[in-house]
CSV table of C-alpha atoms (C1' of nucleotides) in Angstrom, one decimal:
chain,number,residue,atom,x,y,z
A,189,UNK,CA,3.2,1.1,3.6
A,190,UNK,CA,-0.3,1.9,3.6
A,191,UNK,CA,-2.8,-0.8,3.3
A,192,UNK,CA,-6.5,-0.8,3.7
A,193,UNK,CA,-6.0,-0.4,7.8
A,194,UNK,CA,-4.0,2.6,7.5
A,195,UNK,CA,-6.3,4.1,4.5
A,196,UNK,CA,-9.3,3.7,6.1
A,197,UNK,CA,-7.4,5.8,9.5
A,198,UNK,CA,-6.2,8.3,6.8
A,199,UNK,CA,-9.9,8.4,5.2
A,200,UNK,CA,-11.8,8.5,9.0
A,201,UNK,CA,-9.0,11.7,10.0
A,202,UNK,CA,-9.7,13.1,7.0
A,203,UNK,CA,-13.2,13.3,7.3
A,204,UNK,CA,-13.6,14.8,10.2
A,205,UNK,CA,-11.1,17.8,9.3
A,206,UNK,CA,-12.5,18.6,6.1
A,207,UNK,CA,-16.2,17.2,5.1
A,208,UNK,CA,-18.1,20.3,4.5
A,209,UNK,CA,-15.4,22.9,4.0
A,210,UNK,CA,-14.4,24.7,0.9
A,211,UNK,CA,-11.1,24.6,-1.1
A,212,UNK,CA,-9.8,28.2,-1.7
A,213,UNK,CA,-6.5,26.9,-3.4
A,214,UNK,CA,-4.7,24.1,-4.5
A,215,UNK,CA,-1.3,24.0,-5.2
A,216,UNK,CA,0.4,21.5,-7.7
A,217,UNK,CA,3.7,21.4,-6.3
A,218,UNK,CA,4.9,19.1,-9.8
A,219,UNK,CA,3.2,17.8,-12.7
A,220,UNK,CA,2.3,13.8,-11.8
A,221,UNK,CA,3.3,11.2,-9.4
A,222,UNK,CA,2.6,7.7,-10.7
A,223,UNK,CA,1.2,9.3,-13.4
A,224,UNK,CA,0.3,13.0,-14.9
A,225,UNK,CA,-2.3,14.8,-12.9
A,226,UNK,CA,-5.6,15.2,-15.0
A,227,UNK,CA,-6.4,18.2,-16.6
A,228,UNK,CA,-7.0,21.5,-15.0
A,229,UNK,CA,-7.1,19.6,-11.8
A,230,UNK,CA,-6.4,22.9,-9.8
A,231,UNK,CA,-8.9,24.8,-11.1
A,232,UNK,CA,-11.3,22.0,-10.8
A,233,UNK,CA,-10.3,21.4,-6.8
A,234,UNK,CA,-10.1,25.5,-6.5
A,235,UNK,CA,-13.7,26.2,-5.3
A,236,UNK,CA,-15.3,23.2,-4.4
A,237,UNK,CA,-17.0,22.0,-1.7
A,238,UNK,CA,-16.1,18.6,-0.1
A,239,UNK,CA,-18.8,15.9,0.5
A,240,UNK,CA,-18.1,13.1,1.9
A,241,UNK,CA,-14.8,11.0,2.3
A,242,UNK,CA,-15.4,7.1,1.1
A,243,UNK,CA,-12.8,4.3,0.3
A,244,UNK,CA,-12.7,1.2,-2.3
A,245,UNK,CA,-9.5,-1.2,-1.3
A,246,UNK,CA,-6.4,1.5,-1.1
A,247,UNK,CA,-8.2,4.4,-2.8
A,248,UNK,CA,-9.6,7.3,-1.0
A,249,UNK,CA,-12.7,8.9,-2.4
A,250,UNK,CA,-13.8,12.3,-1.7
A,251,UNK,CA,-16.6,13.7,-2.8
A,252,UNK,CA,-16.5,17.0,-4.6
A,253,UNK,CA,-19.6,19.5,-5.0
A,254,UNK,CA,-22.4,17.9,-6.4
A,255,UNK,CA,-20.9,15.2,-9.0
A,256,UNK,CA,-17.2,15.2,-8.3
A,257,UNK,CA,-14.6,13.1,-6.8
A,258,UNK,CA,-11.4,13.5,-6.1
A,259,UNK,CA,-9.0,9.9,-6.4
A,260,UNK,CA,-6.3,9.4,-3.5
A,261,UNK,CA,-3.5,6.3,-3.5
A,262,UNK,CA,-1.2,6.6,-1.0
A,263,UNK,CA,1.5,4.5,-3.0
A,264,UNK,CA,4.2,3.4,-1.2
A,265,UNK,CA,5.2,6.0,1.0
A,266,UNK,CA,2.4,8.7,0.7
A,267,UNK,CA,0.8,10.9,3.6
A,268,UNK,CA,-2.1,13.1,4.5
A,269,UNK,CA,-1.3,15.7,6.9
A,270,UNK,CA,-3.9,18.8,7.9
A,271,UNK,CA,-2.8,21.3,9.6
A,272,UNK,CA,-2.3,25.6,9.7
A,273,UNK,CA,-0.9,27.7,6.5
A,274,UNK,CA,1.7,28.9,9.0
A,275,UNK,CA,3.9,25.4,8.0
A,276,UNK,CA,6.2,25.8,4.5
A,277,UNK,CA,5.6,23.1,2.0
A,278,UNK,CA,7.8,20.5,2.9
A,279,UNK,CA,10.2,18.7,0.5
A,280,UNK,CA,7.8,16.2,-1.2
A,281,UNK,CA,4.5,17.7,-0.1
A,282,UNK,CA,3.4,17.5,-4.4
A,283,UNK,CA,-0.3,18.6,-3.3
A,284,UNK,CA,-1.0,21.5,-0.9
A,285,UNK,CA,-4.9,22.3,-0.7
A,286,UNK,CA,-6.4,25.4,1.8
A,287,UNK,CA,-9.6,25.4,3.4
A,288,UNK,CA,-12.0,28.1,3.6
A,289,UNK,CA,-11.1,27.5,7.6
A,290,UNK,CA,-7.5,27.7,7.5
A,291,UNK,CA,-6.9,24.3,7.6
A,292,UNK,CA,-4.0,22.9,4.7
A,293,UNK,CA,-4.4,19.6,3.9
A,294,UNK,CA,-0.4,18.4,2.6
A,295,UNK,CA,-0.3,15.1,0.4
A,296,UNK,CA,3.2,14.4,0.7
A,297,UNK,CA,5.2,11.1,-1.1
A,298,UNK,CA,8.8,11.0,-1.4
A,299,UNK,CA,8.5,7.9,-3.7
A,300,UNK,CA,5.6,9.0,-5.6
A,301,UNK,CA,4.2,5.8,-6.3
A,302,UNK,CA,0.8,7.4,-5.3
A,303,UNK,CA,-1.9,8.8,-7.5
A,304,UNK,CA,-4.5,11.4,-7.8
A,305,UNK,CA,-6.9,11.7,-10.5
A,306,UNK,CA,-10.4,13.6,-10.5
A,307,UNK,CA,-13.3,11.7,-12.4
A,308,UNK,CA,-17.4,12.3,-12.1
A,309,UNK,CA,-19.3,10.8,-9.7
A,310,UNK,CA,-21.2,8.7,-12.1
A,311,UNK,CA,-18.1,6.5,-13.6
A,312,UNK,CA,-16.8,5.8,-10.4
A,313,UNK,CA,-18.2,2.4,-10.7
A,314,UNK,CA,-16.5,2.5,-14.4
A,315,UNK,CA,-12.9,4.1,-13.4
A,316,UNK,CA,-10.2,2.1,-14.7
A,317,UNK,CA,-8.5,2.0,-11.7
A,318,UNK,CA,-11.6,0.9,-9.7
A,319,UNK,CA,-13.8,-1.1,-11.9
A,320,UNK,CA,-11.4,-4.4,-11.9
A,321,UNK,CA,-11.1,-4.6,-8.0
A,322,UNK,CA,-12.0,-7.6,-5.8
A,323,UNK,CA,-14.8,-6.7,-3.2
A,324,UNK,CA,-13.8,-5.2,0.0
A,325,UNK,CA,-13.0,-7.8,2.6
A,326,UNK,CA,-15.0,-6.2,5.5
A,327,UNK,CA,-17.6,-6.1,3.1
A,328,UNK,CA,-20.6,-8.8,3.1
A,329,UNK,CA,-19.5,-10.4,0.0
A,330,UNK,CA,-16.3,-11.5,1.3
A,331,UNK,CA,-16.8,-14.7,2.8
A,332,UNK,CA,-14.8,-18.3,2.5
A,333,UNK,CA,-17.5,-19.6,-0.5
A,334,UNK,CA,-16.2,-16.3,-2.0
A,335,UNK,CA,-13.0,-17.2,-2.1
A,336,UNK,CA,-13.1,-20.7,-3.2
A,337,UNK,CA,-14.6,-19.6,-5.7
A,338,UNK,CA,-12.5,-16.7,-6.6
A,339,UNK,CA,-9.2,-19.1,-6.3
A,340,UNK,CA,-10.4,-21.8,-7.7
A,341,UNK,CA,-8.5,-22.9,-10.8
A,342,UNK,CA,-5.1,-20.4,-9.5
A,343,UNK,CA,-2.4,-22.2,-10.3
A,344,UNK,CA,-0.3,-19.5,-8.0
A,345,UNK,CA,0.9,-19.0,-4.5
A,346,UNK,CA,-2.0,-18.2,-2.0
A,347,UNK,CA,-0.1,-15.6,-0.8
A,348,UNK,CA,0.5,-13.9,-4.4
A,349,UNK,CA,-3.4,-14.6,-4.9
A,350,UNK,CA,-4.3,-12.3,-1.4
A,351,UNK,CA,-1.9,-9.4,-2.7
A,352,UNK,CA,-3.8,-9.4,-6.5
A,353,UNK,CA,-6.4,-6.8,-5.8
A,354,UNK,CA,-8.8,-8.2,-8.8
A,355,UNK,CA,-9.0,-10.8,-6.3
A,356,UNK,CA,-9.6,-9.1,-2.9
A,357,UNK,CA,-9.4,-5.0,-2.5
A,358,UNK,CA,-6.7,-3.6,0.2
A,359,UNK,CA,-4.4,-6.2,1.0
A,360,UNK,CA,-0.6,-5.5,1.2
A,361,UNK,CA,2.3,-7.3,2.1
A,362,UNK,CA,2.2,-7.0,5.6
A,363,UNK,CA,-1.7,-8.2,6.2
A,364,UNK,CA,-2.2,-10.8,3.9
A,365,UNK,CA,1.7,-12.1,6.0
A,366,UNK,CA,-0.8,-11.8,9.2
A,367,UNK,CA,-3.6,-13.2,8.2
A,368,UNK,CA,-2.1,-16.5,6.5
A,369,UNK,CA,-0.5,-16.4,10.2
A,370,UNK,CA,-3.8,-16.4,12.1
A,371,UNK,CA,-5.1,-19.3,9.4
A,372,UNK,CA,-2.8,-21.4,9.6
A,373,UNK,CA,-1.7,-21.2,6.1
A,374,UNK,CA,1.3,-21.9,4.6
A,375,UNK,CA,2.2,-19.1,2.1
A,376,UNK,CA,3.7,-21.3,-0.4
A,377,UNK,CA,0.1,-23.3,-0.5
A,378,UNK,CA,-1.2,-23.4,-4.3
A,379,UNK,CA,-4.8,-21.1,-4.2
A,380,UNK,CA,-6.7,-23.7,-5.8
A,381,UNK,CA,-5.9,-26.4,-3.2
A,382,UNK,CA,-7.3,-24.1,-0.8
A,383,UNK,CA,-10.9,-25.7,-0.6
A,384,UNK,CA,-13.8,-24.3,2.0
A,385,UNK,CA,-12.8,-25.3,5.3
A,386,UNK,CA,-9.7,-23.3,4.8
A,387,UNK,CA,-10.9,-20.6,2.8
A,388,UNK,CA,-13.7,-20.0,5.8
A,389,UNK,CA,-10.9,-19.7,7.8
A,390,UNK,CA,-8.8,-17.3,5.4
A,391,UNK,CA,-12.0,-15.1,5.2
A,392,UNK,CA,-12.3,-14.7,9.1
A,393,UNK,CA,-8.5,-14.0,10.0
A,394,UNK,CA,-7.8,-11.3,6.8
A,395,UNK,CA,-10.9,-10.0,8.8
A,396,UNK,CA,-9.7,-10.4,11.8
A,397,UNK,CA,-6.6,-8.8,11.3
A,398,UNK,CA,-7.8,-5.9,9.7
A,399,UNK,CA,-10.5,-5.2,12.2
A,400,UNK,CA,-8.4,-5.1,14.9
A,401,UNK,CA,-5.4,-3.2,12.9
A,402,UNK,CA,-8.3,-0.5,12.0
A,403,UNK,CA,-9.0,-0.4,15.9
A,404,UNK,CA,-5.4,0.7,16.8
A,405,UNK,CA,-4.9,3.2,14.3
A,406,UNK,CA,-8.3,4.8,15.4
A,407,UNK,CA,-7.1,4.4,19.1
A,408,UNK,CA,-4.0,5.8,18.2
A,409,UNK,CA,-5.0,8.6,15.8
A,410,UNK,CA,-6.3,10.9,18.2
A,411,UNK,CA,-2.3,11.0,19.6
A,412,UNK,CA,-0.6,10.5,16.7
A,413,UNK,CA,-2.7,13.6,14.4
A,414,UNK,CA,-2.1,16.0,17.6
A,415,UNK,CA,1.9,15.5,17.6
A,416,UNK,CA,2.5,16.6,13.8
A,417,UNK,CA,-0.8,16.1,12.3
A,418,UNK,CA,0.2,12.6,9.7
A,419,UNK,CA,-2.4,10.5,8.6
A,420,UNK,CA,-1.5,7.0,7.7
A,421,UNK,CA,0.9,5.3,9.5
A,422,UNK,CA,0.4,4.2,13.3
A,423,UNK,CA,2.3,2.1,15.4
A,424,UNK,CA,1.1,-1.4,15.3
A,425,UNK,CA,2.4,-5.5,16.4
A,426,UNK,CA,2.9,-7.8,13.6
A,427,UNK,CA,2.6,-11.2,14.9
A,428,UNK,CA,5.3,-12.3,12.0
A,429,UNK,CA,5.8,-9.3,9.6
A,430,UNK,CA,9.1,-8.1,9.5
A,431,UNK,CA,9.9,-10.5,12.7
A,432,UNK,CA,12.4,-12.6,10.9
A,433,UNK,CA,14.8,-15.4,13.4
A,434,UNK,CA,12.7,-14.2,15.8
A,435,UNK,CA,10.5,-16.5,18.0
A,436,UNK,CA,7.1,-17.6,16.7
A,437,UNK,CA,4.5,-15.9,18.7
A,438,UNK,CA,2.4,-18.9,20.5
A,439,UNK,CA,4.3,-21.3,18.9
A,440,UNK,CA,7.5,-23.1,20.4
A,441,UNK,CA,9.2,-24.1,17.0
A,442,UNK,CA,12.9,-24.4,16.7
A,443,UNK,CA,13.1,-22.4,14.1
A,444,UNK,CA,11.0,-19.5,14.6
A,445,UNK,CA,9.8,-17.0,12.0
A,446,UNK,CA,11.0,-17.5,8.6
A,447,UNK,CA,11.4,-15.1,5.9
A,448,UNK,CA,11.3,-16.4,2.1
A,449,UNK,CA,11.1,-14.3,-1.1
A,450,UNK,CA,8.0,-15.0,-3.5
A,451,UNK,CA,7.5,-13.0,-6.5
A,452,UNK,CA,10.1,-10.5,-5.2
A,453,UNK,CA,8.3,-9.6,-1.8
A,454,UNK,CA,9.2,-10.7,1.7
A,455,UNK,CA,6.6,-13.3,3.3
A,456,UNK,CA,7.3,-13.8,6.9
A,457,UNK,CA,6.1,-17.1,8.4
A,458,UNK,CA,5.7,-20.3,10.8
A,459,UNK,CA,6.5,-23.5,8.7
A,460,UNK,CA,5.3,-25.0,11.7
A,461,UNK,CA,2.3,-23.3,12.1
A,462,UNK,CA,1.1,-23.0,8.9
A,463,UNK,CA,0.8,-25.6,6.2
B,1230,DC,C1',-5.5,-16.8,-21.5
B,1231,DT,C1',-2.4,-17.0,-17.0
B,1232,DT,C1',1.5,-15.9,-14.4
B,1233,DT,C1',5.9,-13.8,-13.6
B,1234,DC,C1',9.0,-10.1,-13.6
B,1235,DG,C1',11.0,-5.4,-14.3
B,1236,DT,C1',10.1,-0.7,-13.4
B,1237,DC,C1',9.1,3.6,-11.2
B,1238,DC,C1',11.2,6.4,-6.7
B,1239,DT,C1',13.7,8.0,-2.4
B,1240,DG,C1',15.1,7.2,2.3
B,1241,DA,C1',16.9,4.0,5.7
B,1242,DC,C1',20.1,0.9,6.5
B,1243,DT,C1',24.5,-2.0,6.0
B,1244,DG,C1',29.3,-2.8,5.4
B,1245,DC,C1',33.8,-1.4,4.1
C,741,DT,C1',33.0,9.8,8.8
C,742,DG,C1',31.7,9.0,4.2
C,743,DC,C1',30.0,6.7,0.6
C,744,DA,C1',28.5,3.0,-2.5
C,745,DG,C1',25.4,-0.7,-2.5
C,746,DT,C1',21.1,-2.9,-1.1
C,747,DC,C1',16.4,-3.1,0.2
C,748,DA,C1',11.6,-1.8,0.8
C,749,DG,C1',7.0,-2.3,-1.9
C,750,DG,C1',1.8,-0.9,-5.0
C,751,DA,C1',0.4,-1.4,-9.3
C,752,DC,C1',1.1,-1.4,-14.1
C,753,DG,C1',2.8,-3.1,-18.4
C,754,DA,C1',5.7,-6.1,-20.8
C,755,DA,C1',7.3,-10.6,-21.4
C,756,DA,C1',7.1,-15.6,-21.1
DNA sequence: CTTTCGTCCTGACTGC
DNA sequence: TGCAGTCAGGACGAAA
């Protein structure tokens, strides 16, 4: 389940693999994921040169001669994968592209909730898909007096609030569970009760959290990309994601970590701990 | 307007 | 062992 963390290892892999090569064929393995590919995208990737590799929340951006980009989301259960033309496409790899070095980049998502669309380098500001996203939590602008503001007024969960991405860009379910963790935040808290003390301390854990997840998936990348060459997903501890009955970490509660349901997602966490 | 909920999809897992 | 049923979740669009 690839969240900002696991993008931003896919995005950092990927750039040093393919910034500055050419793409001498792209293969459309089917005709959409989430939704139909744009136009001619082939013919448009066929021949380009890639720029650089950037990111906005969950959406990889790679640049694309001189005024193109090229639109990655991951979805649900999407991967990146480079490696030599000697490998058949796989079942699921929907996107196969060759460099002018040999190297075939496989985007490969058995659930196809990801997307990929192709739009000019000048609307990327204006994209649909990009213009109504939150700023990006490692960014400056994310700080607690952002966030009061931005849940003031939310008559809505706290943790249904972290997951809207109008709100902040490249949360999940399993980071904002962590980072209400590390505040001390009950997930069930309404977002506009959440005043400035907390919400300074929101703003430093959901940084915290992904800082540190970012750290071991670029620790662990080197390993992981040599054994069979996957972006995205790396081996990480979740204080209370997916940890359900088990003990709370730090914590010498009763009941340990709890799992509830909210707006159809798990949220794992301390009732102790967090209020 | 705001907020909730169903939907898309396949693979992993559970229980009989 | 096999198979039906359940669950997982990002983001969108429909419904309340």
């Amino acid at each position: 389940m690839p969240e900002l963390p696991e993008v931003e290892t896919v995005r950092r892999g990927l750039a040093l693999r393919i910034s500055g090569r050419r793409i001498v064929r792209a293969e459309l393995r089917r005709p959409d994921l989430r939704r139909p590919f744009p136009p001619a995208l082939a013919a448009r990737l066929e021949g380009a040169v890639i720029g650089g590799l950037g990111r906005r929340g969950k959406y990889i951006l790679i640049e694309l001669d001189a005024d193109g980009v090229l639109l990655l989301h991951l979805g649900m259960s999407g991967r990146v994968t480079t490696g030599s033309a000697a490998l058949p496409a796989a079942r699921h790899d929907h996107v196969v592209l060759t460099l002018d070095d040999g190297t075939v980049i496989r985007f490969n998502d058995p659930r196809r909730f990801g997307l990929v669309d192709y739009l000019n380098r000048g609307e990327t500001a204006r994209h649909p898909l990009l213009a109504g996203l939150g700023p990006e939590p490692l960014g400056d602008e994310f700080d607690g007096r952002y966030l009061v503001k931005a849940l003031a007024g939310k008559l809505t969960p706290i943790k249904a609030a972290l997951l809207d991405q109008r709100i902040v860009a490249g949360l999940g379910n399993i980071y904002v569970c962590e980072a209400l963790f590390r505040a001390g935040l009950s997930p069930r808290r309404l977002a506009a009760s959440i005043g400035r003390g907390r919400a300074d301390r929101l703003a430093a854990a959901i940084r915290l959290v992904l800082t540190e997840a970012i750290a071991a998936g670029g620790s662990s990348l080197r390993n992981y990309v040599q054994a069979d060459g996957a972006l995205g997903y790396f081996q990480h501890h979740w204080a209370v994601y997916g940890r359900e009955g088990e003990p709370c970490p730090g914590c010498d509660c009763a009941e340990g970590v709890r799992r509830i349901v909210q707006s159809g997602r798990s949220t794992f966490f301390c009732a102790k701990r967090q209020r």
